[in-house]
Amino acid sequence: MKHTRRLFCLFLTLCTLAGVLPAGAAPVTVAVSGLDAPQAGELIDFTAVSALPAVYTVDEVCWYRASGEAPGQMLDTACQPGEYFTTGRYLCRVYLTFAAGTEPTAGAAGTIGGEPALLGLWRGRWFLECSYTAKPSTRITALAFGGIDAPNAGNTVREHLGVTLAVPAGCTITDVSWSLAGAALAASDTFRAGDQLSCAVTVRADTGYRFADHPTATLCGKISTAAVELTAAQVYRFVFLFTVGGTASGTIENITVGSVSLTADAPTAGQSPAALTVSASTGVSVIRTDWTPADTAFAAGQSYTLTVTLAANAGYAFPQGSRPVVALNGSAMQIATADSRTLTASYTFAPAADPYIFPFTDVPETAWYYQWVQGAHRMGLINGKTTTTYVPDANMNWAEAVKLAACMHQLYHNGAVTLENGDPWYMSYLDYCRAQGIVPEASTAELPGYADIAARAGEPITRAEYVWLFSRALPAEALPAVNTIPDNSIPDVKTTDSALDDGIYLFYRAGILNGMDAYGTFSPDSHIRRSDVAAILMRLMDASYRVGAPAQLGK
């Protein structure tokens, strides 16, 4: 294989020099951009490529370790995604597809990223090929930080955020944070004598630089106690431990009979634990709250235990040899640990109440779509045709689909749906979709734009149209592939059928759809019922509901 490839590359080079490439319609200049010259230590890029003019498109990008100076001289082993450039020579090959009648003739020129490139034909596939020498990188082994003094009692956190990089060059500080007992401190917080603090400094290696294995750092004469690699050889977080100097006075046995008073709302089903705040009496701060079980939202009928970590404020200390009484909403809490600076106490609430009432009388609990309609309604994604009817068998129209796309986008990015009806009712959602790039401004031959969708608001939307719209409402990272769905394997949808179909294969691969039968039939031109839409919404917003590939796909 090794000798065959090298013989072919030598033959290709000779053919090119002799001007015997296959003839086409006319010579063209084939220019591919978006690929940078390789830099040792950088991730090999297989995707950042665009081609001009529009008579050809980029199909594939391949990188090889070059074994010589001339294009075409390569090793048998190609570079793989996830690899990094090292020093030495590399060969980049970009495969192209030309529109019919626009294939290049002998003498056509080519460039990759502005560099001259060989234009050739291999087993019926056109390609550009260019060789590079990877630039060397600098590896970072040790850092020294400055800009601040060691923390002292009475200082604010804000005074200790200005950490600067003394040495070396080649990296940038991206974040500085302080914490006490695992809880982050705000910039306005004040350091107290005796506090055990940690300072985390996050550093990014600049282009052309990489961190060595196990780098070290110093701050205020202290060596980092931990170096956490956040991105392979590119981003590190260094952690330093400090004991705050100075003195503190006074004791808290607070407000009456040596007690600490806390207040908090009881958990309600559907509410996020993060939305509940705990307030403390004078001289005490709540620095951490934990809920057990650690659900993302309180569940009806479930009991929850709140564990609170308290810290005495500057000038206060908890009494030694005894523990203050801690009460939450007037009820005693169980104290787990305590010292002069912090204490931890817990309280178990009665089972959370569920204020949610499912309103739709035409969606019985025995219906297959009951859980989907209820879940989507609870999320605030869907409404009924009236206050008490959902009309599950009705076809969805464009106005309803636009509202759902807008609500999904806002819920994903903001954590809640706050959009309200406009005039007409759907216009506020359509305007939001246009502003967020979900709906294009202008129509094309295949894709509808803002004005076209507004004009068709009351018309039923097809299955292909709603998938196109919904696929634009969420980012790519929200729809990772969980199924293997080869191109053109869906019986009635080919990847080249229509621009409207781009999202269909994305949804099948992400487990949002798996077809109307065991073969994966999609029926792109038919309409979709409101009951089916509810199921799709829940799969889009909750990955635990996603489905596998059709059992008979491709058979």
Coordinates of C-alpha atoms in Angstrom, one line a residue:
M1 CA 0.0 0.0 0.0
K2 CA 2.9 2.4 0.9
H3 CA 4.7 1.9 -2.4
T4 CA 1.4 2.1 -4.4
R5 CA 0.5 5.4 -2.9
R6 CA 3.9 6.9 -3.5
L7 CA 4.0 5.6 -7.1
F8 CA 0.6 7.2 -7.6
C9 CA 1.6 10.5 -6.1
L10 CA 4.8 10.6 -8.3
F11 CA 2.6 9.8 -11.4
L12 CA 0.2 12.5 -10.4
T13 CA 3.0 15.1 -10.0
L14 CA 4.4 14.2 -13.4
C15 CA 1.0 14.4 -15.0
T16 CA 0.4 17.8 -13.5
L17 CA 3.7 19.2 -14.7
A18 CA 3.1 17.8 -18.1
G19 CA -0.4 19.4 -18.3
V20 CA -2.3 16.2 -18.8
L21 CA -5.0 16.6 -16.2
P22 CA -8.4 15.7 -17.5
A23 CA -10.0 18.4 -19.6
G24 CA -13.1 20.3 -18.4
A25 CA -15.2 23.3 -19.4
A26 CA -12.6 26.0 -18.6
P27 CA -9.6 26.7 -16.5
V28 CA -10.4 27.9 -13.0
T29 CA -8.5 29.1 -9.9
V30 CA -9.4 26.8 -7.1
A31 CA -9.0 28.7 -3.8
V32 CA -9.7 27.0 -0.4
S33 CA -9.6 29.2 2.7
G34 CA -10.1 28.7 6.4
L35 CA -7.2 26.4 7.1
D36 CA -4.1 27.8 8.9
A37 CA -0.6 26.6 8.5
P38 CA 0.1 23.9 11.2
Q39 CA 1.6 25.0 14.5
A40 CA 3.1 22.4 16.8
G41 CA 0.9 21.9 19.8
E42 CA -2.3 23.0 18.0
L43 CA -5.2 20.6 17.4
I44 CA -5.3 19.4 13.8
D45 CA -8.3 21.1 12.0
F46 CA -10.4 18.9 9.7
T47 CA -13.4 21.2 9.4
A48 CA -12.6 24.9 9.1
V49 CA -12.7 25.1 5.3
S50 CA -14.6 27.1 2.8
A51 CA -14.2 27.2 -1.0
L52 CA -14.7 29.9 -3.6
P53 CA -16.2 30.4 -6.2
A54 CA -19.4 28.5 -5.7
V55 CA -18.8 26.2 -8.7
Y56 CA -17.2 23.7 -6.3
T57 CA -17.6 22.6 -2.7
V58 CA -15.3 21.0 -0.1
D59 CA -16.0 17.3 0.6
E60 CA -13.2 16.3 3.0
V61 CA -10.0 17.5 4.6
C62 CA -7.1 15.1 5.2
W63 CA -3.8 15.6 6.9
Y64 CA -0.6 13.4 6.6
R65 CA 2.8 13.4 8.1
A66 CA 5.0 14.3 5.1
S67 CA 8.1 12.2 4.4
G68 CA 9.7 14.6 1.9
E69 CA 9.6 18.2 0.6
A70 CA 7.5 17.7 -2.4
P71 CA 3.6 17.4 -2.5
G72 CA 2.6 13.8 -2.7
Q73 CA 5.3 12.4 -0.5
M74 CA 3.5 11.0 2.7
L75 CA 3.5 8.2 5.2
D76 CA 0.8 5.5 5.1
T77 CA -0.7 6.6 8.4
A78 CA -3.1 9.6 8.1
C79 CA -3.6 12.1 11.0
Q80 CA -6.8 11.4 13.0
P81 CA -9.3 13.8 14.6
G82 CA -8.2 14.8 18.1
E83 CA -4.4 14.6 17.3
Y84 CA -2.1 17.6 17.7
F85 CA 0.5 18.9 15.3
T86 CA 4.1 18.2 16.3
T87 CA 7.2 19.6 14.6
G88 CA 8.1 18.5 11.1
R89 CA 6.4 18.6 7.7
Y90 CA 2.7 17.9 7.0
L91 CA 0.7 17.4 3.9
C92 CA -2.9 18.8 3.6
R93 CA -5.2 17.3 1.0
V94 CA -8.7 18.9 0.4
Y95 CA -11.1 16.9 -1.7
L96 CA -13.5 18.9 -3.9
T97 CA -16.6 18.4 -5.9
F98 CA -17.2 20.5 -9.0
A99 CA -20.5 21.4 -10.5
A100 CA -21.2 19.7 -13.8
G101 CA -19.4 21.4 -16.6
T102 CA -17.0 23.4 -14.4
E103 CA -14.3 20.8 -13.9
P104 CA -10.8 22.4 -14.2
T105 CA -8.6 21.9 -17.3
A106 CA -4.8 21.4 -17.4
G107 CA -3.0 24.4 -16.1
A108 CA -5.7 25.3 -13.5
A109 CA -4.2 27.0 -10.4
G110 CA -4.9 26.2 -6.8
T111 CA -4.3 27.6 -3.3
I112 CA -4.9 26.5 0.3
G113 CA -5.0 29.4 2.7
G114 CA -3.2 31.6 0.1
E115 CA -0.4 29.0 -0.4
P116 CA 0.2 27.5 -3.8
A117 CA -1.3 24.0 -4.0
L118 CA -1.2 21.0 -6.3
L119 CA -4.5 20.4 -8.1
G120 CA -5.1 16.7 -9.0
L121 CA -7.5 13.9 -9.6
W122 CA -7.4 10.6 -7.6
R123 CA -9.9 7.8 -8.3
G124 CA -12.4 10.2 -9.8
R125 CA -12.1 12.8 -6.9
W126 CA -10.5 16.2 -7.4
F127 CA -8.3 17.5 -4.7
L128 CA -5.9 20.3 -3.7
E129 CA -2.7 19.4 -1.9
C130 CA -0.1 21.5 -0.1
S131 CA 2.8 20.8 2.2
Y132 CA 3.8 22.8 5.3
T133 CA 6.5 22.8 8.0
A134 CA 4.9 23.0 11.5
K135 CA 6.2 25.9 13.6
P136 CA 7.7 24.9 16.9
S137 CA 5.8 25.6 20.2
T138 CA 6.9 26.7 23.6
R139 CA 6.0 24.5 26.6
I140 CA 5.2 26.2 29.9
T141 CA 6.5 24.4 33.0
A142 CA 6.3 27.0 35.8
L143 CA 4.5 30.3 36.4
A144 CA 4.9 33.1 39.0
F145 CA 1.9 35.3 39.8
G146 CA 2.1 38.8 41.4
G147 CA 0.0 41.9 41.8
I148 CA -1.5 41.2 45.3
D149 CA -0.5 40.7 48.9
A150 CA -1.5 37.8 51.1
P151 CA -5.0 38.2 52.4
N152 CA -5.5 39.9 55.8
A153 CA -8.5 40.4 58.1
G154 CA -10.6 43.4 56.9
N155 CA -9.5 43.2 53.3
T156 CA -12.2 42.7 50.7
V157 CA -12.1 40.0 48.0
R158 CA -12.2 42.8 45.4
E159 CA -8.7 43.9 46.6
H160 CA -7.4 40.5 45.8
L161 CA -8.7 39.8 42.3
G162 CA -5.9 41.8 40.6
V163 CA -3.6 38.8 40.2
T164 CA -1.0 39.5 37.4
L165 CA 1.3 37.2 35.5
A166 CA 5.0 37.8 36.4
V167 CA 6.5 35.0 34.2
P168 CA 6.5 33.5 31.7
A169 CA 5.3 35.0 28.4
G170 CA 3.0 32.9 26.3
C171 CA -0.1 32.6 28.6
T172 CA -3.0 34.8 29.8
I173 CA -4.9 34.8 33.1
T174 CA -8.6 34.4 32.4
D175 CA -10.2 34.2 35.9
V176 CA -9.4 34.7 39.6
S177 CA -11.7 33.5 42.3
W178 CA -11.7 33.1 46.1
S179 CA -13.7 30.6 48.2
L180 CA -14.3 29.6 51.8
A181 CA -15.3 26.1 52.8
G182 CA -16.0 25.3 49.1
A183 CA -18.4 28.3 48.6
A184 CA -17.4 31.1 46.3
L185 CA -16.9 34.5 47.8
A186 CA -18.3 37.7 46.2
A187 CA -16.1 40.7 45.4
S188 CA -17.7 42.7 48.3
D189 CA -17.1 40.0 50.9
T190 CA -14.6 40.7 53.7
F191 CA -11.8 38.4 54.9
R192 CA -11.9 37.4 58.5
A193 CA -9.0 36.4 60.7
G194 CA -8.3 32.7 60.8
D195 CA -10.4 31.9 57.7
Q196 CA -9.0 29.1 55.5
L197 CA -9.3 30.4 52.0
S198 CA -8.5 29.0 48.6
C199 CA -7.6 31.2 45.6
A200 CA -8.1 29.7 42.1
V201 CA -6.2 31.3 39.1
T202 CA -7.2 30.1 35.6
V203 CA -4.6 30.5 32.9
R204 CA -4.8 29.9 29.1
A205 CA -1.8 29.1 27.0
D206 CA -1.5 31.6 24.1
T207 CA -1.3 30.5 20.4
G208 CA 1.9 28.5 19.8
Y209 CA 2.3 27.6 23.5
R210 CA 1.3 24.6 25.5
F211 CA 1.6 23.6 29.2
A212 CA 4.0 20.8 30.1
D213 CA 2.8 17.9 32.2
H214 CA 2.3 18.9 35.8
P215 CA 3.1 22.6 35.7
T216 CA 3.6 24.5 38.9
A217 CA 2.9 28.1 40.0
T218 CA 3.6 30.5 42.9
L219 CA 1.5 33.3 44.4
C220 CA 2.5 35.5 47.4
G221 CA 5.4 33.0 48.0
K222 CA 3.0 30.0 48.2
I223 CA 3.3 27.0 45.8
S224 CA 0.1 25.9 44.2
T225 CA -1.5 22.9 46.0
A226 CA -3.3 21.7 42.8
A227 CA -3.0 22.2 39.1
V228 CA -6.2 21.1 37.3
E229 CA -6.1 20.6 33.6
L230 CA -9.3 22.1 32.1
T231 CA -8.4 21.8 28.4
A232 CA -5.6 19.4 27.2
A233 CA -2.3 21.3 27.6
Q234 CA -4.1 24.6 26.9
V235 CA -6.0 25.7 30.1
Y236 CA -5.0 25.1 33.7
R237 CA -6.5 26.2 37.0
F238 CA -4.0 26.7 39.8
V239 CA -5.2 26.6 43.5
F240 CA -3.5 28.2 46.4
L241 CA -4.4 27.9 50.1
F242 CA -4.2 30.9 52.6
T243 CA -4.9 31.5 56.3
V244 CA -6.2 35.0 56.8
G245 CA -4.0 37.0 59.2
G246 CA -5.2 39.5 61.7
T247 CA -7.5 39.3 64.8
A248 CA -11.2 39.1 65.4
S249 CA -13.2 40.1 68.4
G250 CA -16.7 39.4 69.9
T251 CA -18.7 36.3 70.1
I252 CA -22.2 35.4 68.8
E253 CA -24.7 33.5 70.9
N254 CA -27.1 35.5 69.0
I255 CA -30.2 37.2 69.0
T256 CA -31.6 35.8 72.2
V257 CA -30.6 32.9 74.4
G258 CA -27.6 32.2 72.2
S259 CA -29.5 31.4 69.0
V260 CA -29.0 31.9 65.3
S261 CA -32.2 32.5 63.3
L262 CA -32.5 31.5 59.7
T263 CA -35.5 32.0 57.3
A264 CA -36.3 30.2 54.0
D265 CA -39.3 29.3 52.0
A266 CA -40.4 25.7 52.0
P267 CA -39.7 23.8 48.7
T268 CA -42.5 23.6 46.2
A269 CA -42.8 20.9 43.5
G270 CA -41.4 22.1 40.2
Q271 CA -39.3 24.8 41.8
S272 CA -35.5 24.8 41.3
P273 CA -33.5 24.5 44.6
A274 CA -31.3 27.4 43.3
A275 CA -34.3 29.7 43.5
L276 CA -34.7 29.3 47.3
T277 CA -32.6 31.7 49.4
V278 CA -31.7 31.3 53.1
S279 CA -31.4 34.5 55.2
A280 CA -29.4 34.6 58.5
S281 CA -29.6 36.9 61.6
T282 CA -27.1 39.6 62.5
G283 CA -23.4 38.6 62.5
V284 CA -23.8 35.4 60.4
S285 CA -23.6 34.8 56.7
V286 CA -24.9 31.8 54.7
I287 CA -22.0 30.6 52.6
R288 CA -23.3 27.4 51.2
T289 CA -26.6 25.5 50.9
D290 CA -27.1 21.9 49.8
W291 CA -30.3 19.9 49.2
T292 CA -30.7 16.1 49.5
P293 CA -31.8 14.6 47.2
A294 CA -29.9 16.8 44.8
D295 CA -32.8 17.1 42.2
T296 CA -32.8 19.8 39.6
A297 CA -36.4 20.6 40.6
F298 CA -38.3 19.7 43.7
A299 CA -40.7 16.7 43.2
A300 CA -44.1 16.4 44.6
G301 CA -44.4 14.1 47.6
Q302 CA -40.6 14.0 48.2
S303 CA -39.0 15.1 51.5
Y304 CA -35.9 17.3 51.1
T305 CA -33.2 18.0 53.6
L306 CA -31.5 21.4 53.6
T307 CA -27.9 21.6 54.8
V308 CA -26.6 25.1 55.5
T309 CA -23.0 26.2 56.1
L310 CA -22.8 29.3 58.2
A311 CA -19.8 31.6 58.8
A312 CA -19.4 34.3 61.5
N313 CA -18.9 37.7 60.0
A314 CA -15.9 39.9 60.5
G315 CA -15.6 40.8 64.2
Y316 CA -17.7 37.8 65.3
A317 CA -16.9 34.2 66.3
F318 CA -19.0 31.3 67.4
P319 CA -18.5 30.4 71.1
Q320 CA -15.9 27.8 72.0
G321 CA -16.9 24.8 74.1
S322 CA -20.6 25.1 73.2
R323 CA -22.8 25.4 70.2
P324 CA -25.4 28.1 69.5
V325 CA -29.0 27.1 68.9
V326 CA -29.8 27.3 65.2
A327 CA -33.4 27.6 64.1
L328 CA -34.9 27.6 60.6
N329 CA -38.3 29.3 60.4
G330 CA -38.5 28.8 64.2
S331 CA -37.8 25.0 64.1
A332 CA -34.5 23.7 65.5
M333 CA -31.8 22.4 63.1
Q334 CA -29.4 19.6 63.7
I335 CA -25.8 20.9 64.0
A336 CA -23.3 18.6 62.4
T337 CA -20.0 20.4 62.7
A338 CA -18.9 23.7 64.4
D339 CA -15.8 25.7 65.2
S340 CA -15.1 29.3 66.0
R341 CA -15.6 30.4 62.4
T342 CA -18.1 28.1 60.7
L343 CA -20.9 25.6 61.5
T344 CA -23.0 23.3 59.5
A345 CA -26.7 22.5 60.3
S346 CA -29.5 20.7 58.6
Y347 CA -33.3 20.5 58.5
T348 CA -35.7 18.2 56.8
F349 CA -38.8 19.7 55.2
A350 CA -42.2 17.9 54.9
P351 CA -42.9 16.5 51.4
A352 CA -43.0 19.2 48.7
A353 CA -46.5 20.2 47.6
D354 CA -47.3 20.2 43.9
P355 CA -49.3 23.3 42.9
Y356 CA -49.5 22.3 39.3
I357 CA -52.9 21.3 37.9
F358 CA -53.2 19.7 34.4
P359 CA -56.0 21.7 32.7
F360 CA -56.9 19.7 29.5
T361 CA -60.0 17.6 29.8
D362 CA -59.5 16.1 26.3
V363 CA -56.2 14.5 27.2
P364 CA -57.0 11.4 29.3
E365 CA -54.4 9.8 31.5
T366 CA -54.7 6.6 29.4
A367 CA -53.7 8.3 26.2
W368 CA -50.2 7.5 24.9
Y369 CA -49.4 11.2 24.6
Y370 CA -50.6 12.2 28.1
Q371 CA -47.1 12.4 29.7
W372 CA -45.8 14.4 26.7
V373 CA -48.6 16.9 26.7
Q374 CA -48.4 17.3 30.5
G375 CA -44.6 17.6 30.5
A376 CA -44.5 20.2 27.7
H377 CA -47.3 22.2 29.4
R378 CA -45.6 22.1 32.7
M379 CA -42.4 23.5 31.1
G380 CA -44.5 26.4 29.7
L381 CA -43.9 25.3 26.1
I382 CA -47.5 24.6 25.0
N383 CA -51.0 26.0 25.5
G384 CA -54.3 24.6 24.7
K385 CA -56.8 25.7 22.0
T386 CA -58.8 26.9 25.0
T387 CA -58.1 27.0 28.7
T388 CA -59.4 23.4 29.1
T389 CA -58.9 21.7 25.7
Y390 CA -55.6 20.8 23.9
V391 CA -57.2 19.3 20.8
P392 CA -54.5 16.6 20.4
D393 CA -55.6 15.3 17.0
A394 CA -55.6 18.8 15.3
N395 CA -52.8 19.6 12.8
M396 CA -50.2 22.1 14.0
N397 CA -50.1 25.3 12.0
W398 CA -47.2 27.7 11.3
A399 CA -48.1 30.2 14.0
E400 CA -48.2 27.5 16.7
A401 CA -44.9 26.0 15.4
V402 CA -43.2 29.4 15.5
K403 CA -44.3 30.0 19.1
L404 CA -42.9 26.6 20.1
A405 CA -39.5 27.3 18.4
A406 CA -39.3 30.7 20.2
C407 CA -40.2 29.2 23.6
M408 CA -37.7 26.3 23.2
H409 CA -34.9 28.8 22.4
Q410 CA -35.7 31.0 25.3
L411 CA -36.1 28.1 27.8
Y412 CA -32.8 26.6 26.7
H413 CA -30.8 29.8 26.8
N414 CA -32.5 31.7 29.7
G415 CA -34.0 28.8 31.8
A416 CA -37.6 30.1 31.6
V417 CA -40.2 31.2 29.1
T418 CA -41.2 34.9 29.5
L419 CA -42.5 35.6 26.0
E420 CA -46.1 36.8 25.8
N421 CA -48.7 37.0 23.0
G422 CA -48.6 40.0 20.6
D423 CA -51.0 41.3 18.0
P424 CA -51.8 39.1 16.2
W425 CA -51.0 36.7 19.0
Y426 CA -48.1 34.9 17.2
M427 CA -46.3 38.0 16.0
S428 CA -44.2 38.5 19.2
Y429 CA -42.9 34.9 18.8
L430 CA -42.2 35.4 15.0
D431 CA -40.3 38.6 15.8
Y432 CA -38.3 36.8 18.4
C433 CA -37.4 34.0 16.0
R434 CA -36.3 36.5 13.4
A435 CA -34.1 38.4 16.0
Q436 CA -32.5 35.1 17.1
G437 CA -31.8 33.9 13.6
I438 CA -34.3 31.0 13.8
V439 CA -36.4 32.4 11.0
P440 CA -34.5 33.9 8.0
E441 CA -35.3 37.5 6.9
A442 CA -35.8 36.6 3.2
S443 CA -37.3 33.5 1.5
T444 CA -35.4 31.4 -1.0
A445 CA -36.6 29.0 -3.6
E446 CA -36.7 26.2 -0.9
L447 CA -36.8 27.9 2.4
P448 CA -39.5 30.3 3.8
G449 CA -38.6 33.7 5.3
Y450 CA -40.2 36.1 7.8
A451 CA -42.9 37.6 5.5
D452 CA -43.7 34.2 3.9
I453 CA -44.2 32.5 7.3
A454 CA -46.4 35.5 8.5
A455 CA -48.6 35.1 5.5
R456 CA -48.9 31.3 6.1
A457 CA -49.5 31.6 9.9
G458 CA -52.8 29.8 9.8
E459 CA -51.8 27.1 7.4
P460 CA -50.8 23.6 8.5
I461 CA -47.1 23.0 8.7
T462 CA -45.6 19.9 7.1
R463 CA -43.4 17.4 9.0
A464 CA -40.3 18.5 7.0
E465 CA -41.0 22.2 7.7
Y466 CA -41.4 21.8 11.5
V467 CA -38.2 19.8 11.7
W468 CA -36.4 22.5 9.8
L469 CA -37.8 25.2 12.1
F470 CA -37.2 23.3 15.4
S471 CA -33.7 22.3 14.4
R472 CA -32.8 26.0 14.2
A473 CA -34.1 26.7 17.7
L474 CA -31.4 24.8 19.6
P475 CA -27.6 24.9 19.2
A476 CA -25.7 21.9 17.8
E477 CA -24.4 20.9 21.3
A478 CA -28.0 20.3 22.5
L479 CA -28.4 17.7 19.8
P480 CA -25.4 15.3 20.0
A481 CA -25.6 12.1 17.9
V482 CA -26.7 9.0 19.8
N483 CA -27.8 6.9 16.8
T484 CA -25.9 5.8 13.6
I485 CA -28.1 6.9 10.7
P486 CA -26.2 6.7 7.4
D487 CA -26.9 9.3 4.7
N488 CA -29.8 8.3 2.4
S489 CA -30.9 5.5 4.8
I490 CA -34.3 7.0 5.6
P491 CA -36.6 5.5 3.0
D492 CA -38.4 8.6 1.9
V493 CA -35.8 11.3 2.6
K494 CA -32.5 11.7 0.7
T495 CA -29.9 14.1 1.8
T496 CA -30.0 15.9 -1.5
D497 CA -33.8 16.2 -1.7
S498 CA -34.3 19.7 -0.3
A499 CA -32.7 22.2 2.0
L500 CA -35.8 21.7 4.2
D501 CA -34.6 18.2 4.9
D502 CA -31.3 19.2 6.5
G503 CA -32.7 18.8 10.0
I504 CA -34.3 15.4 9.5
Y505 CA -31.1 13.4 9.6
L506 CA -29.9 15.5 12.5
F507 CA -33.1 14.7 14.5
Y508 CA -32.9 10.9 13.7
R509 CA -29.2 10.9 14.8
A510 CA -30.0 12.8 18.0
G511 CA -32.8 10.4 19.0
I512 CA -35.6 13.0 18.5
L513 CA -37.2 11.0 15.7
N514 CA -37.2 7.4 14.6
G515 CA -39.8 7.3 12.0
M516 CA -43.4 6.3 11.5
D517 CA -42.6 2.6 11.2
A518 CA -39.8 0.1 11.8
Y519 CA -38.1 1.1 8.6
G520 CA -37.8 4.7 9.7
T521 CA -40.3 6.2 7.1
F522 CA -40.7 9.9 7.8
S523 CA -43.4 11.2 5.4
P524 CA -41.9 14.7 5.0
D525 CA -44.8 16.2 3.1
S526 CA -47.6 15.2 5.5
H527 CA -48.9 17.3 8.4
I528 CA -48.2 16.7 12.1
R529 CA -50.7 16.4 14.9
R530 CA -50.4 18.4 18.1
S531 CA -50.1 15.2 20.2
D532 CA -47.0 14.2 18.2
V533 CA -45.5 17.6 18.6
A534 CA -45.7 17.3 22.4
A535 CA -43.6 14.2 22.3
I536 CA -41.0 15.8 20.1
L537 CA -40.7 18.8 22.4
M538 CA -40.0 16.7 25.4
R539 CA -37.3 14.8 23.6
L540 CA -35.7 18.1 22.5
M541 CA -35.7 19.6 26.0
D542 CA -35.0 16.4 28.0
A543 CA -32.3 14.0 26.7
S544 CA -33.5 11.2 28.9
Y545 CA -36.6 10.8 26.6
R546 CA -34.6 10.4 23.4
V547 CA -35.1 7.2 21.3
G548 CA -33.0 4.7 19.4
A549 CA -32.7 4.1 15.6
P550 CA -35.5 2.4 13.7
A551 CA -35.2 -1.4 14.0
Q552 CA -35.4 -2.1 10.3
L553 CA -33.5 0.9 9.0
G554 CA -31.9 0.3 5.7
K555 CA -33.5 -3.1 5.2

